[in-house]
mmCIF file of the C-alpha atoms, coordinates in Angstrom:
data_MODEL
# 
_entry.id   MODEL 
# 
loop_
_atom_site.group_PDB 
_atom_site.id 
_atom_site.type_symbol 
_atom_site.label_atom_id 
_atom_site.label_alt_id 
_atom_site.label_comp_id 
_atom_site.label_asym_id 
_atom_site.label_entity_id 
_atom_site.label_seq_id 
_atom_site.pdbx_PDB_ins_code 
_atom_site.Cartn_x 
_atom_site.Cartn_y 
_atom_site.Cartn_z 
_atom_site.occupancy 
_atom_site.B_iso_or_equiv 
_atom_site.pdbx_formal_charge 
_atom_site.auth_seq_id 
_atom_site.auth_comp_id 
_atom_site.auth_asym_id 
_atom_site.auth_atom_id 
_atom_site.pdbx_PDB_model_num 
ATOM 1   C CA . UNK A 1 1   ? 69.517  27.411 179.852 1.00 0.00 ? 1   UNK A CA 1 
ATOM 2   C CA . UNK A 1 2   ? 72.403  29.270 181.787 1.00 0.00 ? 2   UNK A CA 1 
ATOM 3   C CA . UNK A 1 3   ? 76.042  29.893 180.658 1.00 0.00 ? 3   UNK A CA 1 
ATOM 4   C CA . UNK A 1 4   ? 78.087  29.284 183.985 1.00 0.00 ? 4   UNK A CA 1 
ATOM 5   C CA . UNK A 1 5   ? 81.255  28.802 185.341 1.00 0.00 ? 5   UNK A CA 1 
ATOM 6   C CA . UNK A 1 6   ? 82.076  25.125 186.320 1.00 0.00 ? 6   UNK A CA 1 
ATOM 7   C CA . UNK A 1 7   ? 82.201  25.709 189.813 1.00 0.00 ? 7   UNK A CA 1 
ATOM 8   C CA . UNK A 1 8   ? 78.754  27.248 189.689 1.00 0.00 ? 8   UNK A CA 1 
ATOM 9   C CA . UNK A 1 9   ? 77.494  24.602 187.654 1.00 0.00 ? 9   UNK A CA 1 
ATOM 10  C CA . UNK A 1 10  ? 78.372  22.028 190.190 1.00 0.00 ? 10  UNK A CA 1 
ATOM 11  C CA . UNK A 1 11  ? 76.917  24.130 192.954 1.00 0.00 ? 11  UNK A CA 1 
ATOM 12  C CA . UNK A 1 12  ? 73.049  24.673 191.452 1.00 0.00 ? 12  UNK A CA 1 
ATOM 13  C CA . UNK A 1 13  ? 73.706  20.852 190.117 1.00 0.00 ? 13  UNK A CA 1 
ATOM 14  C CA . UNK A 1 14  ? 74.094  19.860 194.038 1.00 0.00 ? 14  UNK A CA 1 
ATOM 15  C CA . UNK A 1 15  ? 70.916  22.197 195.303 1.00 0.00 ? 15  UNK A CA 1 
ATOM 16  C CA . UNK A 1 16  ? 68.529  20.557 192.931 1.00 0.00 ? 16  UNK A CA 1 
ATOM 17  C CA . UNK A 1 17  ? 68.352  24.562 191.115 1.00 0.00 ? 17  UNK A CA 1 
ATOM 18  C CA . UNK A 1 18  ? 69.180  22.817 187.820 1.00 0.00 ? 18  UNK A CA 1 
ATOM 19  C CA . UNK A 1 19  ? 68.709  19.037 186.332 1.00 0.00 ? 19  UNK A CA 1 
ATOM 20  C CA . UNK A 1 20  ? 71.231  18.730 184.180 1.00 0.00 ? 20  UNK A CA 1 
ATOM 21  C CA . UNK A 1 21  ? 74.831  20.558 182.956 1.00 0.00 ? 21  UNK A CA 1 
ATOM 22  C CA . UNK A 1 22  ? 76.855  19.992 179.919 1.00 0.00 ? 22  UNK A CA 1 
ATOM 23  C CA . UNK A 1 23  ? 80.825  21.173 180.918 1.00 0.00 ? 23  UNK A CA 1 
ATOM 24  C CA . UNK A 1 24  ? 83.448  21.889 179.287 1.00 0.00 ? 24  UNK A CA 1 
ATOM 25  C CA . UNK A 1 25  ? 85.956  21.427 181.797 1.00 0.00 ? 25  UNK A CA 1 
ATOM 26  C CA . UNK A 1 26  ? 86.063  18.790 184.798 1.00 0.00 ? 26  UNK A CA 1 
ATOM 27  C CA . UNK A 1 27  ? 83.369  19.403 187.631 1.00 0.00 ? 27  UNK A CA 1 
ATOM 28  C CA . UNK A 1 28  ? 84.840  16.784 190.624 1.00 0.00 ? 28  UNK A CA 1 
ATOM 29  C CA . UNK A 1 29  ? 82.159  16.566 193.215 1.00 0.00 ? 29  UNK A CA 1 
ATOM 30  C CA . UNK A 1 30  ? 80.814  13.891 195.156 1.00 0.00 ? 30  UNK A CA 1 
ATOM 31  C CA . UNK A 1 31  ? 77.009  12.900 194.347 1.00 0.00 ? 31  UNK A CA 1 
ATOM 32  C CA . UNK A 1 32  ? 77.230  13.973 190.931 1.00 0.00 ? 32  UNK A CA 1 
ATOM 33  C CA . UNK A 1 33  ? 77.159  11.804 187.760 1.00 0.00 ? 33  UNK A CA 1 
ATOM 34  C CA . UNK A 1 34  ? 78.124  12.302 184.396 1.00 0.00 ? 34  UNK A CA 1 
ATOM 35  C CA . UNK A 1 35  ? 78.576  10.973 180.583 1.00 0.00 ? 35  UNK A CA 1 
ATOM 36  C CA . UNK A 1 36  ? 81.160  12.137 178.223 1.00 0.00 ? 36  UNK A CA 1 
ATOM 37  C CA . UNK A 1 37  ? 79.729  13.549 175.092 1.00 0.00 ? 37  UNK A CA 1 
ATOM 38  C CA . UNK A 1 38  ? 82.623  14.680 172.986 1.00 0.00 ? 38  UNK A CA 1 
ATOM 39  C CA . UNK A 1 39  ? 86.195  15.328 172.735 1.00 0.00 ? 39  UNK A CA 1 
ATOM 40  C CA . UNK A 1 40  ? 87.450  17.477 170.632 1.00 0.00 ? 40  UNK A CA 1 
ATOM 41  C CA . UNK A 1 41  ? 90.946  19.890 169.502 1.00 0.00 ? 41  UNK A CA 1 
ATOM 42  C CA . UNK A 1 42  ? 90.794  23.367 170.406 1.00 0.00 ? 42  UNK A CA 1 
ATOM 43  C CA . UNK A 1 43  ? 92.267  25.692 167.406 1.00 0.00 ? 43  UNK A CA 1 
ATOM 44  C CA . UNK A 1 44  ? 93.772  28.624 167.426 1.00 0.00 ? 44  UNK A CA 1 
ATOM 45  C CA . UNK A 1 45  ? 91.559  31.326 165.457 1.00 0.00 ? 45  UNK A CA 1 
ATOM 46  C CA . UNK A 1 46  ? 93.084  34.277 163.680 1.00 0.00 ? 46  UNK A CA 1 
ATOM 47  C CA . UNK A 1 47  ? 92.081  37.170 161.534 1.00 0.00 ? 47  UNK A CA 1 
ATOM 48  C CA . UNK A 1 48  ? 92.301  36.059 157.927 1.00 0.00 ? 48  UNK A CA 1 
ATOM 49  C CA . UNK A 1 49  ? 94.920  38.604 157.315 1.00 0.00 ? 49  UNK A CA 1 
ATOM 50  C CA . UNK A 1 50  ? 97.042  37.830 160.366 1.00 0.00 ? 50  UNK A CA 1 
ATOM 51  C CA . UNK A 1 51  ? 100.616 36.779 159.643 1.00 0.00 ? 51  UNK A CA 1 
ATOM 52  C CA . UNK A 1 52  ? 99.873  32.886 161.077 1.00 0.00 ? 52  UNK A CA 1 
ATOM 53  C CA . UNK A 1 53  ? 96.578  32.675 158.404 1.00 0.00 ? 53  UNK A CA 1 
ATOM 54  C CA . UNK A 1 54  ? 98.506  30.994 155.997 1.00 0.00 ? 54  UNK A CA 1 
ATOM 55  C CA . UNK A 1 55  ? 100.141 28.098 158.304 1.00 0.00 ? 55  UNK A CA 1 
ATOM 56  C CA . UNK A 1 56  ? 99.012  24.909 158.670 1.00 0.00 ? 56  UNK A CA 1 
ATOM 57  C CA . UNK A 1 57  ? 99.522  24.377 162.551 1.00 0.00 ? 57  UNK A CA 1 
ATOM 58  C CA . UNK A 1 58  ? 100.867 26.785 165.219 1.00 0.00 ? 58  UNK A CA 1 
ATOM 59  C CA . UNK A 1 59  ? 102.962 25.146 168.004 1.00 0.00 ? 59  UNK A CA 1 
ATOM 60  C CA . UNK A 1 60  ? 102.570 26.216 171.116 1.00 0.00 ? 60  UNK A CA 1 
ATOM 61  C CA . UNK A 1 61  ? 105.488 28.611 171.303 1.00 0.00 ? 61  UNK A CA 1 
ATOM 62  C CA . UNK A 1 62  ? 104.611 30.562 168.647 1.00 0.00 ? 62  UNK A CA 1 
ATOM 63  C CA . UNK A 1 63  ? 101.523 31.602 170.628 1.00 0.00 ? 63  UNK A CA 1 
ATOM 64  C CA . UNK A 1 64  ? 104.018 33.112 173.517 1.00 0.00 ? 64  UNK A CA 1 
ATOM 65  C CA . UNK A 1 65  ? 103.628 36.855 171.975 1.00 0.00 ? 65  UNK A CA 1 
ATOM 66  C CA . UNK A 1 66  ? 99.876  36.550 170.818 1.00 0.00 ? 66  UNK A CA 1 
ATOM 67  C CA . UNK A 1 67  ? 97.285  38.966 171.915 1.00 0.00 ? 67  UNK A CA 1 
ATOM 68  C CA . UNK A 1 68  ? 94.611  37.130 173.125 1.00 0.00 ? 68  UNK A CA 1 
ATOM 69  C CA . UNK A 1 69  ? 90.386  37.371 173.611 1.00 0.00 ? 69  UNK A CA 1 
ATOM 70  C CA . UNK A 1 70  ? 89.331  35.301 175.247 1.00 0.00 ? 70  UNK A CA 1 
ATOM 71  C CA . UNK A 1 71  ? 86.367  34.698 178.447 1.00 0.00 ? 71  UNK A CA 1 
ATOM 72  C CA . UNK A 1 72  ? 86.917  35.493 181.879 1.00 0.00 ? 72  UNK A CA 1 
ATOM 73  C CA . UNK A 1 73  ? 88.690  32.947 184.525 1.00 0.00 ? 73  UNK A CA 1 
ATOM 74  C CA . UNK A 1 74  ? 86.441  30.243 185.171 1.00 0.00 ? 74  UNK A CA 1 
ATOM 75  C CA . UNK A 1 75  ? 85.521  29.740 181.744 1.00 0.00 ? 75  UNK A CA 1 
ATOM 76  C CA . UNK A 1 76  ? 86.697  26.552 179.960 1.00 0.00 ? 76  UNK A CA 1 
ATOM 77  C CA . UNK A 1 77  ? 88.423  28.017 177.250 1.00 0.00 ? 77  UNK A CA 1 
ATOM 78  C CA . UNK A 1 78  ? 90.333  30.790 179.720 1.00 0.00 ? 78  UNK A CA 1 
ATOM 79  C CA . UNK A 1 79  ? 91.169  27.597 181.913 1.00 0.00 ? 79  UNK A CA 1 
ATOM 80  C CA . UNK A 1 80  ? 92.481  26.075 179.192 1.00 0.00 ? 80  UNK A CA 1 
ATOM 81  C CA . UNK A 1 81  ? 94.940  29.246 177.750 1.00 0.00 ? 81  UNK A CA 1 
ATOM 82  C CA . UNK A 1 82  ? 95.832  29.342 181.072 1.00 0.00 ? 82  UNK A CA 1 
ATOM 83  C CA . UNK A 1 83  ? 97.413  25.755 181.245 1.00 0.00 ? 83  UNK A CA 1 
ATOM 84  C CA . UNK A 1 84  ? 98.905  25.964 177.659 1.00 0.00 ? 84  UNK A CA 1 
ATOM 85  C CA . UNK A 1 85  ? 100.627 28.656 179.370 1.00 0.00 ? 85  UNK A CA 1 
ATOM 86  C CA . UNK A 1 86  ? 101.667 27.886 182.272 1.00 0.00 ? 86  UNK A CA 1 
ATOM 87  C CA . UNK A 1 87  ? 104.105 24.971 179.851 1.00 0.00 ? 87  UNK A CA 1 
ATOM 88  C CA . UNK A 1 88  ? 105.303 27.714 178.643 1.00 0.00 ? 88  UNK A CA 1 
ATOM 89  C CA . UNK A 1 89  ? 106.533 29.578 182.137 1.00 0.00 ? 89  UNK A CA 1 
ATOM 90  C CA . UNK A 1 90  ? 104.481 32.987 181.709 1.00 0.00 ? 90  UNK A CA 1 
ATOM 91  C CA . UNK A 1 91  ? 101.327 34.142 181.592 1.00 0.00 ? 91  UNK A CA 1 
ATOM 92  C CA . UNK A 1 92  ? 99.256  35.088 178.234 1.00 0.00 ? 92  UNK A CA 1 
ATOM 93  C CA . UNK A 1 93  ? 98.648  38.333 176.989 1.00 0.00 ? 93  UNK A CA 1 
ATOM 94  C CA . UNK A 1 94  ? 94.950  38.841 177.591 1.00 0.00 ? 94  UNK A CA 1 
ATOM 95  C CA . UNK A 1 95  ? 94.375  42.377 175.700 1.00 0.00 ? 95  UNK A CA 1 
ATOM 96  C CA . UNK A 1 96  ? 90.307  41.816 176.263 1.00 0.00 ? 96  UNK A CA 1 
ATOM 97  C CA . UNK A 1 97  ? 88.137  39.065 178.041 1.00 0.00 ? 97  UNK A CA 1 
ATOM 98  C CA . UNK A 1 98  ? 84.579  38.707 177.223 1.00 0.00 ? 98  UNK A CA 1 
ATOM 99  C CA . UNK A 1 99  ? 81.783  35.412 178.384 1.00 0.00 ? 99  UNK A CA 1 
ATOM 100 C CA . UNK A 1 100 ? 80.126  35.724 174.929 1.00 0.00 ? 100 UNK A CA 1 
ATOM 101 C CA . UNK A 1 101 ? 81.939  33.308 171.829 1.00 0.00 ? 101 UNK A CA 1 
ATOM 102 C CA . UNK A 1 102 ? 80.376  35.359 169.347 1.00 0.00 ? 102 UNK A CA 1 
ATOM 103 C CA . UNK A 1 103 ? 81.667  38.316 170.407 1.00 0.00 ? 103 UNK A CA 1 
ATOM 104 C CA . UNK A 1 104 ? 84.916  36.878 170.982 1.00 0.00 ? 104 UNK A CA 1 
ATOM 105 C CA . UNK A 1 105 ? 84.939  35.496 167.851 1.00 0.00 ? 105 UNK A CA 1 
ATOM 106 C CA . UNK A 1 106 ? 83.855  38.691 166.055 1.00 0.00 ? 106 UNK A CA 1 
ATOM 107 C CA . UNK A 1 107 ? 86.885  40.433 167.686 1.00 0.00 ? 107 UNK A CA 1 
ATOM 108 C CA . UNK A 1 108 ? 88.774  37.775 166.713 1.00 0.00 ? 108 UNK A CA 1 
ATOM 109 C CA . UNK A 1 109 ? 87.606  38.546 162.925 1.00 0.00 ? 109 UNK A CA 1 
ATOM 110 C CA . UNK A 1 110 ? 88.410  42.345 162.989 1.00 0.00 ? 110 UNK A CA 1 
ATOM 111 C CA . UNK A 1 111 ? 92.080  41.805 163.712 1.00 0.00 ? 111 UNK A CA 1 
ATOM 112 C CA . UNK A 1 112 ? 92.074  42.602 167.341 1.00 0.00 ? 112 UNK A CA 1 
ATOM 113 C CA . UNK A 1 113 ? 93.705  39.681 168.776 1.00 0.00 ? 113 UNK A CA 1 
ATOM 114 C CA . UNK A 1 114 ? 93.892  35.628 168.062 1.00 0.00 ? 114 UNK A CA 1 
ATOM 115 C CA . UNK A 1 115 ? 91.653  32.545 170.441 1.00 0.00 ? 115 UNK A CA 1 
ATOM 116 C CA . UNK A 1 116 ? 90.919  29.934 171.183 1.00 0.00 ? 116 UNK A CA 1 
ATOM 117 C CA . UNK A 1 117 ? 87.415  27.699 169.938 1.00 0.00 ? 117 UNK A CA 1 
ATOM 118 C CA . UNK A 1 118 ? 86.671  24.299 169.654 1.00 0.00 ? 118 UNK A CA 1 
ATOM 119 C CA . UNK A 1 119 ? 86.290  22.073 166.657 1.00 0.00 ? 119 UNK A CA 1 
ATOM 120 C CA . UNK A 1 120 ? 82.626  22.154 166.524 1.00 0.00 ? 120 UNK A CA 1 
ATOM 121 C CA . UNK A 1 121 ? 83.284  26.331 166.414 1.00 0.00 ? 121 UNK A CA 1 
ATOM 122 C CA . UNK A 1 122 ? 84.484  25.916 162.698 1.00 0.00 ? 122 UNK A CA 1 
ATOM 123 C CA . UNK A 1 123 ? 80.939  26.645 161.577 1.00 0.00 ? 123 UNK A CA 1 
ATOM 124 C CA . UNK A 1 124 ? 80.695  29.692 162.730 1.00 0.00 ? 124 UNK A CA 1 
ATOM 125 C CA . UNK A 1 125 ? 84.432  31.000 162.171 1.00 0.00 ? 125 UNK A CA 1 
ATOM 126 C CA . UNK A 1 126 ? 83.585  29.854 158.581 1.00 0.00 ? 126 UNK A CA 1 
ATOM 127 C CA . UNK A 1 127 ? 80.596  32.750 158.223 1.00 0.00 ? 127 UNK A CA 1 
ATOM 128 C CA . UNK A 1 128 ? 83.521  34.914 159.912 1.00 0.00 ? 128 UNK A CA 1 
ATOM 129 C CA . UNK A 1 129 ? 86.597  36.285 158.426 1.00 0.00 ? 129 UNK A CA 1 
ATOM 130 C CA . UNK A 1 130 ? 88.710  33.893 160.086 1.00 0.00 ? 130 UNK A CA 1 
ATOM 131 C CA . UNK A 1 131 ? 91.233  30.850 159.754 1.00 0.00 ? 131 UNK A CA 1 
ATOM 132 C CA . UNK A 1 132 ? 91.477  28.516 162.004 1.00 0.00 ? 132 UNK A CA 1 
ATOM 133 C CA . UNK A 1 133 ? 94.597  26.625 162.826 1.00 0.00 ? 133 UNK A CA 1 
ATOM 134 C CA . UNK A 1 134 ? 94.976  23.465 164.769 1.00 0.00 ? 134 UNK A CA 1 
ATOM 135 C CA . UNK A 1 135 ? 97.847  23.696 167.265 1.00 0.00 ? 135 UNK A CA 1 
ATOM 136 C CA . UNK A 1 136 ? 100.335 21.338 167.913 1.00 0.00 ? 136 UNK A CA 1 
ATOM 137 C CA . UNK A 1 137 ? 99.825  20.849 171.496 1.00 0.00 ? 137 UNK A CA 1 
ATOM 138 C CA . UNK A 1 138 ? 98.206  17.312 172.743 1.00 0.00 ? 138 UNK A CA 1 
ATOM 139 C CA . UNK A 1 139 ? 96.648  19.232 175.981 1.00 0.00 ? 139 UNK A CA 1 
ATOM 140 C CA . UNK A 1 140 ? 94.818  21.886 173.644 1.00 0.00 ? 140 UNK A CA 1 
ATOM 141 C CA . UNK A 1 141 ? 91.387  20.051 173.817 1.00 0.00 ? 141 UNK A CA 1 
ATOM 142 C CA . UNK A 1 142 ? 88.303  20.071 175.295 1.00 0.00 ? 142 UNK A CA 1 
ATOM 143 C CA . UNK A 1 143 ? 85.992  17.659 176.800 1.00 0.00 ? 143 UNK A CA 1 
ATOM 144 C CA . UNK A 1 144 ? 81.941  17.941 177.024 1.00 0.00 ? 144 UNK A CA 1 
ATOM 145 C CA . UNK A 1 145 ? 80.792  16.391 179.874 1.00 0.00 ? 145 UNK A CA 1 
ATOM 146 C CA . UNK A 1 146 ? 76.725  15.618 180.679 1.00 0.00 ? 146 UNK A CA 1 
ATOM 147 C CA . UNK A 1 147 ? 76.059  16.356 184.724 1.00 0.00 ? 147 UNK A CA 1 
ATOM 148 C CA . UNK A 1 148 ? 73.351  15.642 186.539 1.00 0.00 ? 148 UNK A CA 1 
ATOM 149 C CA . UNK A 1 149 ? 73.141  14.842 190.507 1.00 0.00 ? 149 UNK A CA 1 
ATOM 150 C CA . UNK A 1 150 ? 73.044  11.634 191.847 1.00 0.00 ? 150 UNK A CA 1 
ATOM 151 C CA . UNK A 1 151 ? 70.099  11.766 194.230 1.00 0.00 ? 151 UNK A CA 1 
ATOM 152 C CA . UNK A 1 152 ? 67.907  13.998 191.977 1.00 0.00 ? 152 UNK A CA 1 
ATOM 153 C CA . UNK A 1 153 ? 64.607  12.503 190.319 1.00 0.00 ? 153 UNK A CA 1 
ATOM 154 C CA . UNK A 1 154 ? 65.099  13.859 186.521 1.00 0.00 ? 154 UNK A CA 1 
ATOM 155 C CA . UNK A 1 155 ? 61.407  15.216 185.222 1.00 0.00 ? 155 UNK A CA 1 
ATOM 156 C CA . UNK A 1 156 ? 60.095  13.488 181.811 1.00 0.00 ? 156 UNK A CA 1 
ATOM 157 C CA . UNK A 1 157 ? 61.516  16.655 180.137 1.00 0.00 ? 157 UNK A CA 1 
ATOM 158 C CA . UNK A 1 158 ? 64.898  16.416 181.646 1.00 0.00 ? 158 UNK A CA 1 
ATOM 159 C CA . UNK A 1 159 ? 65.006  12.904 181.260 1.00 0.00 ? 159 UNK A CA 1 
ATOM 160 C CA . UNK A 1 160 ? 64.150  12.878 177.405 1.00 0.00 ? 160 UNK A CA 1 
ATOM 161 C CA . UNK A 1 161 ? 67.125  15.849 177.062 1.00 0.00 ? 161 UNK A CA 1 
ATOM 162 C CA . UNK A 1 162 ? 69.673  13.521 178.901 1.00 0.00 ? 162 UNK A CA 1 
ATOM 163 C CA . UNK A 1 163 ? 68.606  10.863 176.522 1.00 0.00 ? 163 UNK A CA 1 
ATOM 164 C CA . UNK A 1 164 ? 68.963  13.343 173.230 1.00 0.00 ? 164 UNK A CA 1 
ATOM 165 C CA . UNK A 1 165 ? 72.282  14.978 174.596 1.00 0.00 ? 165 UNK A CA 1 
ATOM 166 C CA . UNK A 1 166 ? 73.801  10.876 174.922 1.00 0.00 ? 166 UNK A CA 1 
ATOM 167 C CA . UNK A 1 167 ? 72.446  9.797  172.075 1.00 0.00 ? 167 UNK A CA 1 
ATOM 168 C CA . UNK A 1 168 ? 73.856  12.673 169.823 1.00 0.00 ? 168 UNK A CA 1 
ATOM 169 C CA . UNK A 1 169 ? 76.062  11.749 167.124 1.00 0.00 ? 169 UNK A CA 1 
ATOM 170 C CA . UNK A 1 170 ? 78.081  14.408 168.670 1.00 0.00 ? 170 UNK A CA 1 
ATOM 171 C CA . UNK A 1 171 ? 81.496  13.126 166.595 1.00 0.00 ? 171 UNK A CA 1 
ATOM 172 C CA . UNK A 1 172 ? 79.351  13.161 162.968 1.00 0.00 ? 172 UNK A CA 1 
ATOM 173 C CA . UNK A 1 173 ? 77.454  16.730 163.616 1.00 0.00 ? 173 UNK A CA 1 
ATOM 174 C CA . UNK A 1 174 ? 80.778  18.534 164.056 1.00 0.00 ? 174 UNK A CA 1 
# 
């Protein structure tokens, strides 16, 4: 298993280095198939003592003056801050980039700065000190996408993992 940018993804996808990816953002390329898994909201997560803990949804605007953690570009969920941004005409404040959730998240719990993580994170931000808010945006979601090449011959294990990743009750398990 290898955490990846999207464009490398696609890249060991098309030189037969991997059988299958699961994305989080789009990966266009010829000669590639794919299966939607799950859509989901992104949330904004804050310290439990931060002054938007309390609210029940953030709109987009009030994340203008955030400090945010969050991964490095090519990440999904630095693509995605990026775009809710760009609505808003400036960049983010990015006071500390990291390609590890947990970490991120832990930061996230000691007050250093807000994020973003998907619906399915709320297990883990509940064994953090954190709230999560959902934002008022209709772009602030994610998509997981199954990958897998188009002129590859899956192995038995690879083909028994495509069938368990599409036959997930991906919706119920969140």
């Amino acid at each position: 298993m290898r955490q990846l940018p999207a464009d490398l993804m696609a890249r060991q996808l098309r030189a037969h280095e991997v059988d299958l990816c699961v994305a989080s953002q789009p990966i266009r390329t010829e000669g590639l198939h794919s299966a939607q898994l799950l859509d989901e909201p992104v949330q904004l997560a804050v310290a439990r003592d931060h002054p938007l803990a309390d609210r029940d949804c953030v709109d987009l605007a009030d994340l203008a003056p955030l400090p945010f953690i969050t991964a490095r570009p090519g990440h999904w969920n630095r693509r995605l801050l990026d775009h809710l941004f760009t609505t808003l005409g400036h960049p983010p404040r990015i006071i500390c980039e990291s390609d590890e959730l947990a970490a991120i998240a832990d930061l996230i719990g000691s007050g250093l700065g807000v994020g973003l993580i998907p619906a399915v994170g709320r297990r883990t931000a509940a064994r953090l000190p954190l709230a999560v808010l959902p934002v008022n945006a209709a772009a602030c979601r994610r998509t997981l996408t199954l990958h897998w090449s188009e002129s590859a011959r899956l192995s038995p294990a690879a083909t028994l993992m495509h069938a368990t990743l599409v036959g997930w009750p991906w919706q119920q398990a969140r």
